[in-house]
Short mmCIF file of C-alpha atoms and ligand atoms in Angstrom, two decimals:
data_model
loop_
_atom_site.label_atom_id
_atom_site.label_comp_id
_atom_site.label_asym_id
_atom_site.label_seq_id
_atom_site.Cartn_x
_atom_site.Cartn_y
_atom_site.Cartn_z
CA MET A 271 -174.38 118.08 -142.51
CA ALA A 272 -177.79 116.80 -143.36
CA ASP A 273 -179.99 115.74 -140.54
CA ALA A 274 -182.63 112.96 -140.20
CA VAL A 275 -185.59 115.35 -141.06
CA THR A 276 -183.96 116.77 -144.39
CA ASP A 277 -186.50 116.50 -147.10
CA TYR A 278 -184.69 114.69 -150.22
CA ARG A 279 -187.93 114.31 -152.00
CA PRO A 280 -186.95 117.40 -154.49
CA MET A 281 -183.55 115.92 -155.10
CA TRP A 282 -185.21 112.50 -155.86
CA GLU A 283 -187.66 114.23 -158.09
CA GLY A 284 -184.79 116.17 -159.91
CA LEU A 285 -183.26 112.71 -160.69
CA GLY A 286 -186.25 111.33 -162.24
CA LEU A 287 -187.09 108.80 -159.42
CA ASP A 288 -190.75 107.39 -159.43
CA LEU A 289 -191.36 108.70 -155.93
CA GLY A 290 -194.53 106.56 -155.11
CA ALA A 291 -192.42 103.27 -156.15
CA HIS A 292 -189.36 104.85 -154.46
CA ASP A 293 -191.44 105.50 -151.06
CA LEU A 294 -192.50 101.73 -151.06
CA LEU A 295 -188.89 100.85 -151.44
CA LEU A 296 -187.64 102.89 -148.81
CA SER A 297 -190.32 101.86 -146.37
CA ALA A 298 -189.13 98.26 -146.83
CA ILE A 299 -185.66 98.88 -146.16
CA PRO A 300 -185.76 99.88 -142.27
CA MET A 301 -187.80 97.01 -141.49
CA MET A 302 -185.44 94.51 -143.12
CA TYR A 303 -182.58 96.15 -141.23
CA ALA A 304 -184.18 96.33 -138.06
CA ASP A 305 -184.89 92.66 -138.18
CA ALA A 306 -181.32 91.53 -139.48
CA TYR A 307 -179.31 94.19 -137.73
CA LEU A 308 -180.92 96.12 -134.76
CA SER A 309 -181.94 92.72 -133.45
CA GLN A 310 -178.37 91.59 -132.67
CA THR A 311 -177.21 91.96 -129.14
CA ASP A 312 -173.36 92.72 -128.14
CA ARG A 313 -172.53 94.77 -131.36
CA PRO A 314 -169.40 96.89 -131.47
CA GLU A 315 -170.51 100.40 -130.69
CA GLY A 316 -168.75 101.52 -133.83
CA MET A 317 -171.57 99.98 -136.09
CA ALA A 318 -173.76 102.84 -135.07
CA TYR A 319 -171.91 104.67 -137.94
CA PHE A 320 -173.31 101.93 -140.34
CA ASP A 321 -176.74 102.19 -138.88
CA PHE A 322 -176.55 106.05 -139.77
CA VAL A 323 -175.37 105.29 -143.30
CA LEU A 324 -178.17 102.83 -143.87
CA SER A 325 -180.66 105.28 -142.37
CA GLU A 326 -179.47 107.66 -144.90
CA ILE A 327 -179.00 105.13 -147.93
CA HIS A 328 -180.71 107.46 -150.49
CA GLY A 329 -180.15 110.71 -148.56
CA LEU A 330 -177.14 111.89 -147.59
CA ARG A 331 -174.78 110.02 -149.79
CA ILE A 332 -176.81 111.11 -152.85
CA LYS A 333 -176.68 114.60 -151.59
CA GLU A 334 -172.97 114.13 -151.47
CA LEU A 335 -172.89 112.78 -155.05
CA MET A 336 -174.86 115.67 -156.25
CA ASP A 337 -172.83 118.23 -154.51
CA HIS A 338 -169.81 116.61 -156.21
CA LYS A 339 -171.31 116.79 -159.29
CA ALA A 340 -172.35 120.45 -158.89
CA ALA A 341 -168.72 121.23 -158.18
CA GLY A 342 -167.44 120.00 -161.57
CA GLY A 343 -166.88 116.24 -160.64
CA THR A 344 -168.40 113.10 -161.86
CA VAL A 345 -170.02 109.98 -160.56
CA ILE A 346 -169.24 106.52 -162.36
CA GLY A 347 -171.36 103.62 -161.83
CA THR A 348 -169.89 99.93 -161.59
CA PHE A 349 -171.19 96.38 -161.39
CA CYS A 350 -167.88 94.60 -160.97
CA LEU A 351 -165.08 94.28 -158.73
CA TYR A 352 -162.59 94.25 -161.92
CA VAL A 353 -163.34 98.02 -162.80
CA PRO A 354 -160.34 99.84 -160.82
CA GLU A 355 -162.02 102.56 -158.62
CA GLU A 356 -158.40 104.20 -158.20
CA ILE A 357 -158.65 105.39 -162.01
CA ILE A 358 -162.10 106.55 -161.52
CA ARG A 359 -160.98 108.51 -158.50
CA ALA A 360 -157.88 109.78 -159.99
CA LEU A 361 -159.97 111.41 -162.81
CA GLY A 362 -162.25 113.29 -159.99
CA GLY A 363 -164.86 110.82 -160.41
CA LEU A 364 -166.85 109.02 -157.58
CA SER A 365 -167.06 105.38 -157.89
CA VAL A 366 -170.45 103.69 -156.74
CA GLY A 367 -171.19 100.23 -156.80
CA LEU A 368 -174.71 99.48 -158.63
CA CYS A 369 -175.27 95.83 -158.18
CA ALA A 370 -178.71 95.43 -156.36
CA GLY A 371 -179.77 93.02 -153.65
CA ALA A 372 -183.54 93.28 -153.52
CA GLU A 373 -186.37 91.76 -156.05
CA TRP A 374 -187.83 94.88 -157.88
CA ALA A 375 -189.91 95.45 -161.18
CA TYR A 376 -189.63 91.63 -162.07
CA ASP A 377 -192.79 91.73 -164.29
CA GLU A 378 -191.08 94.38 -166.36
CA VAL A 379 -187.47 92.71 -166.34
CA GLU A 380 -188.89 89.61 -167.36
CA ARG A 381 -190.36 90.96 -170.49
CA LEU A 382 -186.81 91.84 -171.50
CA LEU A 383 -184.79 89.02 -169.70
CA PRO A 384 -185.47 85.30 -169.56
CA ARG A 385 -186.96 84.17 -166.29
CA ASN A 386 -184.08 82.17 -165.30
CA THR A 387 -181.65 85.10 -165.27
CA CYS A 388 -179.83 85.35 -162.06
CA ALA A 389 -181.42 87.63 -159.29
CA LEU A 390 -178.41 90.16 -159.25
CA ILE A 391 -178.76 91.08 -163.19
CA LYS A 392 -182.80 90.96 -162.68
CA SER A 393 -182.35 93.35 -159.72
CA PHE A 394 -180.17 95.81 -161.32
CA MET A 395 -182.35 96.00 -164.39
CA GLY A 396 -185.57 96.26 -162.12
CA PHE A 397 -184.05 99.09 -160.05
CA LYS A 398 -183.24 100.95 -163.16
CA ILE A 399 -186.41 100.36 -165.06
CA GLY A 400 -188.53 101.01 -161.96
CA LYS A 401 -186.67 104.39 -161.26
CA VAL A 402 -186.07 103.72 -157.63
CA CYS A 403 -182.41 103.76 -157.59
CA PRO A 404 -180.98 107.54 -157.17
CA TYR A 405 -177.19 105.91 -157.37
CA VAL A 406 -177.91 104.83 -160.94
CA GLU A 407 -179.87 107.92 -161.95
CA SER A 408 -176.67 109.80 -160.56
CA CYS A 409 -174.36 108.26 -163.00
CA ASP A 410 -172.58 110.20 -165.57
CA LEU A 411 -171.23 106.79 -166.95
CA VAL A 412 -172.15 103.31 -166.26
CA ILE A 413 -168.99 100.88 -166.87
CA GLY A 414 -169.83 96.98 -167.46
CA GLU A 415 -167.48 94.21 -168.10
CA THR A 416 -167.44 90.98 -170.08
CA THR A 417 -167.60 88.45 -167.26
CA CYS A 418 -170.58 85.91 -167.18
CA ASP A 419 -172.72 85.94 -170.55
CA GLY A 420 -176.00 87.22 -168.59
CA LYS A 421 -174.25 90.49 -167.35
CA LYS A 422 -172.59 90.95 -170.58
CA LYS A 423 -175.84 90.61 -172.79
CA ALA A 424 -177.80 92.46 -170.33
CA TYR A 425 -175.62 95.35 -170.59
CA GLU A 426 -176.71 95.71 -174.08
CA LEU A 427 -180.22 96.39 -173.05
CA PHE A 428 -179.03 98.24 -170.10
CA GLY A 429 -177.27 100.57 -172.74
CA GLU A 430 -180.54 101.55 -174.10
CA LEU A 431 -181.51 103.02 -170.63
CA ALA A 432 -178.28 104.63 -169.45
CA PRO A 433 -174.73 105.71 -171.06
CA VAL A 434 -172.84 102.49 -170.60
CA TYR A 435 -169.29 101.52 -171.50
CA VAL A 436 -168.21 97.71 -171.38
CA MET A 437 -164.63 96.52 -170.70
CA GLU A 438 -163.43 93.39 -172.03
CA LEU A 439 -162.08 90.96 -169.43
CA PRO A 440 -160.50 88.06 -170.55
CA GLN A 441 -161.43 84.48 -168.99
CA MET A 442 -158.12 83.39 -168.81
CA LYS A 443 -155.03 84.71 -167.02
CA ARG A 444 -152.16 83.78 -169.51
CA PRO A 445 -149.56 86.23 -170.78
CA ALA A 446 -151.60 87.07 -173.88
CA ASP A 447 -154.54 87.93 -171.45
CA GLN A 448 -152.62 90.14 -169.24
CA ALA A 449 -151.52 92.12 -172.29
CA LEU A 450 -155.29 92.17 -173.38
CA TRP A 451 -156.31 93.34 -170.15
CA ARG A 452 -153.37 95.84 -169.96
CA GLY A 453 -154.93 97.45 -173.34
CA GLU A 454 -158.36 97.62 -171.52
CA ILE A 455 -156.93 99.64 -168.72
CA ASP A 456 -155.64 102.19 -171.13
CA ARG A 457 -158.70 102.12 -173.13
CA LEU A 458 -160.68 102.90 -169.79
CA VAL A 459 -158.37 105.96 -168.99
CA ALA A 460 -159.13 107.24 -172.45
CA LYS A 461 -162.85 107.04 -171.87
CA LEU A 462 -162.95 108.39 -168.36
CA GLU A 463 -160.72 111.10 -169.45
CA GLU A 464 -163.15 111.99 -172.39
CA VAL A 465 -166.19 111.83 -169.83
CA THR A 466 -164.32 113.49 -167.03
CA GLY A 467 -162.58 116.11 -169.40
CA ARG A 468 -159.56 115.56 -167.23
CA ARG A 469 -156.33 114.32 -167.87
CA LEU A 470 -154.89 111.31 -165.56
CA THR A 471 -151.69 112.75 -163.87
CA ALA A 472 -149.14 110.63 -162.00
CA GLU A 473 -149.77 112.69 -158.78
CA ALA A 474 -153.66 112.00 -158.88
CA LEU A 475 -153.33 108.45 -159.64
CA SER A 476 -150.62 107.83 -156.80
CA LYS A 477 -152.83 109.52 -154.24
CA ALA A 478 -156.04 107.63 -155.42
CA ILE A 479 -154.04 104.15 -155.17
CA LYS A 480 -152.98 105.12 -151.75
CA GLU A 481 -156.34 106.04 -150.43
CA VAL A 482 -158.00 102.91 -151.95
CA ASN A 483 -155.44 100.73 -150.40
CA ASP A 484 -156.16 102.58 -147.23
CA LYS A 485 -159.69 101.52 -147.24
CA ARG A 486 -158.80 98.11 -148.25
CA ARG A 487 -156.01 97.97 -145.27
CA ALA A 488 -158.89 99.05 -142.78
CA LEU A 489 -161.15 96.23 -144.10
CA GLN A 490 -158.40 93.95 -143.51
CA ARG A 491 -157.87 95.01 -140.01
CA LEU A 492 -161.59 94.65 -139.19
CA ASN A 493 -161.84 91.32 -140.94
CA ALA A 494 -158.52 89.96 -139.22
CA ALA A 495 -160.18 90.30 -135.66
CA ARG A 496 -162.74 87.64 -136.86
CA LYS A 497 -160.00 85.03 -136.36
CA ALA A 498 -160.70 85.51 -132.67
CA SER A 499 -163.01 83.33 -130.50
CA PRO A 500 -165.24 84.43 -129.58
CA VAL A 501 -165.74 86.40 -132.67
CA PRO A 502 -165.98 90.27 -131.73
CA ILE A 503 -168.08 91.04 -134.66
CA SER A 504 -171.06 89.28 -136.37
CA GLY A 505 -170.57 88.00 -139.88
CA LYS A 506 -173.72 90.14 -140.83
CA ASP A 507 -172.02 93.28 -139.63
CA ALA A 508 -168.63 92.64 -141.23
CA LEU A 509 -170.47 92.16 -144.31
CA LEU A 510 -172.36 95.25 -144.26
CA ALA A 511 -168.89 97.29 -144.04
CA VAL A 512 -167.84 95.56 -147.31
CA GLN A 513 -171.24 96.37 -149.03
CA VAL A 514 -170.87 100.04 -147.82
CA ALA A 515 -167.22 100.32 -149.00
CA PHE A 516 -168.71 100.21 -152.86
CA TYR A 517 -170.33 103.55 -152.39
CA ASP A 518 -169.31 105.42 -149.36
CA ASP A 519 -166.77 108.61 -149.33
CA VAL A 520 -163.49 106.52 -149.08
CA PRO A 521 -161.51 108.61 -146.49
CA ARG A 522 -164.64 108.67 -144.14
CA PHE A 523 -165.29 105.11 -144.45
CA THR A 524 -161.37 104.35 -144.01
CA GLN A 525 -161.24 106.40 -140.67
CA MET A 526 -164.65 104.71 -139.45
CA VAL A 527 -163.69 101.31 -140.14
CA ASN A 528 -160.25 101.78 -138.45
CA ALA A 529 -161.96 102.96 -135.40
CA ILE A 530 -164.24 99.64 -135.33
CA ALA A 531 -161.07 97.73 -135.82
CA ASP A 532 -159.55 99.32 -132.76
CA GLU A 533 -162.60 98.59 -130.76
CA LEU A 534 -162.55 95.05 -131.93
CA GLU A 535 -159.03 94.71 -130.91
CA GLN A 536 -159.97 95.85 -127.32
CA ARG A 537 -162.88 93.49 -127.34
CA ILE A 538 -160.64 90.35 -128.17
CA ALA A 539 -158.31 91.78 -125.27
CA ALA A 540 -161.26 91.65 -123.04
CA GLY A 541 -162.69 88.42 -124.30
CA THR A 542 -166.04 90.11 -125.35
CA GLY A 543 -167.89 88.43 -128.46
CA ALA A 544 -170.66 89.57 -130.71
CA LEU A 545 -171.72 85.83 -130.80
CA PRO A 546 -171.26 82.90 -128.31
CA ALA A 547 -167.65 81.36 -128.24
CA GLY A 548 -169.06 77.95 -128.93
CA ALA A 549 -171.04 79.15 -131.97
CA PRO A 550 -169.95 76.83 -134.77
CA ARG A 551 -167.80 79.02 -137.20
CA VAL A 552 -168.65 79.01 -140.92
CA LEU A 553 -166.87 80.39 -143.90
CA VAL A 554 -169.33 81.36 -146.87
CA THR A 555 -168.13 81.69 -150.24
CA GLY A 556 -169.69 82.33 -153.55
CA SER A 557 -171.90 84.81 -155.60
CA PRO A 558 -171.82 88.38 -154.50
CA MET A 559 -174.13 89.59 -151.81
CA SER A 560 -175.23 93.23 -152.52
CA ILE A 561 -177.22 95.58 -150.12
CA PRO A 562 -179.91 94.66 -148.85
CA ASN A 563 -178.96 90.98 -149.48
CA TRP A 564 -178.43 89.80 -145.74
CA LYS A 565 -180.48 86.53 -146.05
CA LEU A 566 -177.99 83.85 -145.77
CA HIS A 567 -175.88 85.29 -143.14
CA ASP A 568 -179.24 86.19 -141.18
CA VAL A 569 -180.28 82.63 -141.66
CA ILE A 570 -176.85 81.39 -140.29
CA GLU A 571 -176.52 83.73 -137.32
CA LYS A 572 -180.17 83.24 -136.18
CA ALA A 573 -179.73 79.42 -136.40
CA GLY A 574 -176.73 79.82 -133.92
CA GLY A 575 -173.59 79.99 -136.28
CA ALA A 576 -170.93 82.59 -136.53
CA VAL A 577 -170.00 83.73 -140.23
CA VAL A 578 -166.05 84.36 -139.53
CA MET A 579 -165.29 85.08 -143.20
CA GLU A 580 -166.61 85.69 -146.71
CA GLU A 581 -164.83 84.64 -149.86
CA LEU A 582 -166.99 86.74 -151.65
CA CYS A 583 -166.68 89.85 -154.03
CA THR A 584 -168.51 91.53 -150.93
CA GLY A 585 -165.76 90.00 -148.91
CA SER A 586 -162.25 88.99 -149.04
CA ARG A 587 -162.35 89.43 -152.88
CA TYR A 588 -162.63 92.74 -152.52
CA TYR A 589 -159.96 93.91 -149.95
CA GLU A 590 -157.51 91.05 -149.44
CA LYS A 591 -155.04 92.42 -152.29
CA LEU A 592 -153.55 95.74 -152.74
CA VAL A 593 -152.22 97.71 -155.65
CA ASP A 594 -148.38 97.87 -155.16
CA GLU A 595 -147.40 101.61 -154.37
CA THR A 596 -143.89 101.64 -155.55
CA ALA A 597 -144.30 102.79 -159.14
CA THR A 598 -143.39 106.36 -159.60
CA ASP A 599 -144.87 107.09 -163.44
CA ILE A 600 -148.28 106.58 -164.97
CA ASP A 601 -147.34 103.80 -166.80
CA GLY A 602 -145.91 101.75 -163.93
CA MET A 603 -148.86 102.50 -161.65
CA LEU A 604 -151.25 101.26 -164.43
CA ASP A 605 -149.42 97.87 -164.83
CA ALA A 606 -149.61 97.54 -161.26
CA VAL A 607 -153.46 98.29 -161.28
CA ALA A 608 -153.69 95.93 -164.08
CA GLU A 609 -152.04 93.11 -162.24
CA LYS A 610 -153.82 93.74 -158.93
CA TYR A 611 -157.20 93.64 -160.67
CA LEU A 612 -156.41 90.47 -162.78
CA ASP A 613 -155.51 88.72 -159.88
CA ILE A 614 -159.09 88.54 -158.53
CA ASN A 615 -160.20 84.96 -158.60
CA CYS A 616 -164.09 85.19 -160.12
CA ALA A 617 -165.56 82.09 -161.16
CA CYS A 618 -165.83 83.52 -164.66
CA PHE A 619 -162.29 82.32 -165.29
CA THR A 620 -160.94 79.12 -166.31
CA PRO A 621 -159.29 77.49 -164.86
CA ASN A 622 -159.55 79.38 -161.41
CA PRO A 623 -157.69 77.53 -158.93
CA GLY A 624 -156.77 80.68 -157.13
CA ARG A 625 -160.35 80.75 -155.70
CA THR A 626 -160.11 77.06 -154.53
CA GLU A 627 -156.64 77.75 -152.78
CA ASP A 628 -158.39 81.00 -151.12
CA VAL A 629 -161.34 79.18 -149.71
CA VAL A 630 -159.25 76.40 -148.15
CA ARG A 631 -156.53 78.82 -146.77
CA LEU A 632 -159.07 81.33 -145.47
CA ALA A 633 -161.26 78.33 -143.97
CA GLN A 634 -158.34 77.31 -142.06
CA GLU A 635 -156.93 80.81 -141.22
CA TYR A 636 -160.24 81.62 -139.56
CA GLY A 637 -160.85 78.65 -137.89
CA ALA A 638 -164.01 77.47 -139.78
CA ASP A 639 -165.59 74.45 -138.84
CA GLY A 640 -167.46 74.39 -142.16
CA ILE A 641 -168.06 76.18 -145.51
CA VAL A 642 -171.42 77.28 -146.89
CA HIS A 643 -171.07 77.49 -150.61
CA TYR A 644 -173.89 80.10 -152.02
CA ALA A 645 -174.66 80.60 -155.47
CA LEU A 646 -177.78 82.61 -156.61
CA GLN A 647 -179.85 80.46 -158.95
CA PHE A 648 -179.05 80.71 -162.71
CA CYS A 649 -175.44 81.82 -162.02
CA ALA A 650 -173.77 79.01 -163.80
CA PRO A 651 -170.20 80.14 -163.03
CA TYR A 652 -170.68 79.72 -159.25
CA GLN A 653 -173.10 76.89 -159.38
CA ILE A 654 -170.78 74.79 -161.37
CA GLU A 655 -167.66 75.63 -159.60
CA ALA A 656 -169.23 74.67 -156.27
CA THR A 657 -168.35 71.31 -157.48
CA THR A 658 -164.65 71.96 -157.33
CA ILE A 659 -164.92 73.85 -154.17
CA GLU A 660 -166.50 71.02 -152.38
CA ARG A 661 -163.84 68.41 -153.66
CA ALA A 662 -161.12 70.84 -152.09
CA ALA A 663 -162.64 71.52 -148.97
CA GLN A 664 -163.53 67.88 -148.39
CA LYS A 665 -160.11 66.97 -148.82
CA ALA A 666 -159.09 69.39 -146.45
CA GLY A 667 -161.38 67.95 -143.92
CA LEU A 668 -163.95 70.76 -144.26
CA PRO A 669 -167.68 69.91 -144.73
CA VAL A 670 -169.66 71.82 -147.26
CA LEU A 671 -173.10 72.93 -147.51
CA ARG A 672 -174.29 73.99 -150.97
CA ILE A 673 -177.12 76.44 -151.09
CA ASP A 674 -178.63 77.81 -154.41
CA THR A 675 -181.20 80.69 -153.66
CA ASP A 676 -182.31 83.90 -154.81
CA TYR A 677 -183.55 87.24 -152.98
CA SER A 678 -186.89 85.97 -152.33
CA MET A 679 -187.77 85.23 -148.65
CA GLU A 680 -189.89 82.14 -149.57
CA ASP A 681 -187.01 79.46 -149.10
CA VAL A 682 -185.94 81.13 -145.61
CA GLY A 683 -187.87 78.31 -143.78
CA GLN A 684 -186.46 75.49 -145.67
CA LEU A 685 -183.04 77.28 -145.79
CA SER A 686 -183.03 77.73 -141.91
CA THR A 687 -183.62 73.86 -141.57
CA ARG A 688 -180.74 72.92 -143.84
CA VAL A 689 -178.31 75.32 -142.14
CA GLU A 690 -179.47 73.99 -138.53
CA ALA A 691 -178.73 70.57 -139.51
CA PHE A 692 -175.61 71.46 -140.84
CA LEU A 693 -174.31 73.73 -137.91
CA GLU A 694 -175.39 70.65 -135.68
CA MET A 695 -173.35 68.59 -137.75
CA ILE A 696 -170.03 70.59 -137.69
CA GLY A 697 -170.58 71.65 -134.15
S1 BJ8 B 41 -165.85 89.34 -160.09
S2 BJ8 B 41 -168.48 87.56 -159.27
S3 BJ8 B 41 -168.67 91.22 -159.21
S4 BJ8 B 41 -168.41 89.04 -162.28
S5 BJ8 B 41 -174.38 86.18 -159.94
S6 BJ8 B 41 -174.21 88.43 -162.79
S7 BJ8 B 41 -171.41 85.77 -162.11
S8 BJ8 B 41 -174.79 85.07 -163.10
S9 BJ8 B 41 -171.41 89.07 -160.10
FE1 BJ8 B 41 -169.70 89.17 -160.36
FE2 BJ8 B 41 -167.59 90.63 -161.04
FE3 BJ8 B 41 -167.48 88.03 -160.91
FE4 BJ8 B 41 -167.50 89.57 -158.50
FE5 BJ8 B 41 -173.39 86.39 -163.48
FE6 BJ8 B 41 -173.47 84.90 -161.49
FE7 BJ8 B 41 -175.20 86.86 -161.61
FE8 BJ8 B 41 -172.72 87.46 -160.93
#
């Protein structure tokens, strides 16, 4: 196992990173992490694992990816929840989420993309153009998807910089769309077989489905503990666990999250909270929050609120649903994979009643006093769907605060004022 003093610079250099720029990025993350995470009191002890993972964010995990490639494996990058990691895993690939949560190289990005592009897209383009992300540089293939227009068109330009394969995701869920999606799953298998040089087997797919389901089950356990009052883990810590789920080693992650879930159950029995019992409870819903985007949770919890659930792709949308494990042949397993993934409720779909129902249900299950709807600026699907969510929430007696923001820290003061007023109102 690598230790804290391991020199990773030769590895980063070998990946073609811009070492000077990369140093700058790596010096910023510990400060952000210390301010948002290490400043918390009453954290579960098991979160020490995530402190370690973050301290090694471009180190140990990248080395593991490199070792995996050296042993004949592949690394496959993804940007979206709809790309089935079970298939990647079954073909000897390691799946890494590439969405980025920080501003980088925007000057260069804005020469390619309009200024009014969402921060998530600008960020992943910036990390690639600026050569500061060892994850994307490790990838043998990057899989995009036809979700929102911004992503779909950005992949055309991203494809000039990296090997990209785009899956066609329907935008409705009728039988004809399900058939199209099932065909896309077959086409993905064929593409990944070509890239990995392996054939998909029922045995490998069944094992991968079980392993990824186990990861999601562990996250379900961790998050179920957040129904308790006082809440035994902060929203920030729970968010971090899901963010890391996109790139960490699957069995290790599952084991560590189950250990945290055990600890949370003990904390509930002992009445130990990570945040005060009377803290106003908030559900956050909207656009995804990629590492190191902890801004909104940090604002809410520093203002005295407790985020008790995320209806986000970096939240319940990632772990709530499992792939059915009963099929025994490849076709049946791929049917189950296709069905589970098309059942995700992204705002790119129309209509999208499932998300509205999920938001209200989760807010009620987790005892939320109010909902914060978070949208990245210029993210039309979530900004527009906020109206539908707000109407349904208000009908259920749940107040809503709508926040449209980006990755800059310039509006933190203004956001804090709005969040404080909202917490006072719902508390
Ligand atoms: S399943 S939310 S990960 S598409 S924030 S790029 S929608 S303009 S990320 Fe997403 Fe898959 Fe849906 Fe989830 Fe466009 Fe909005 Fe930007 Fe977005």
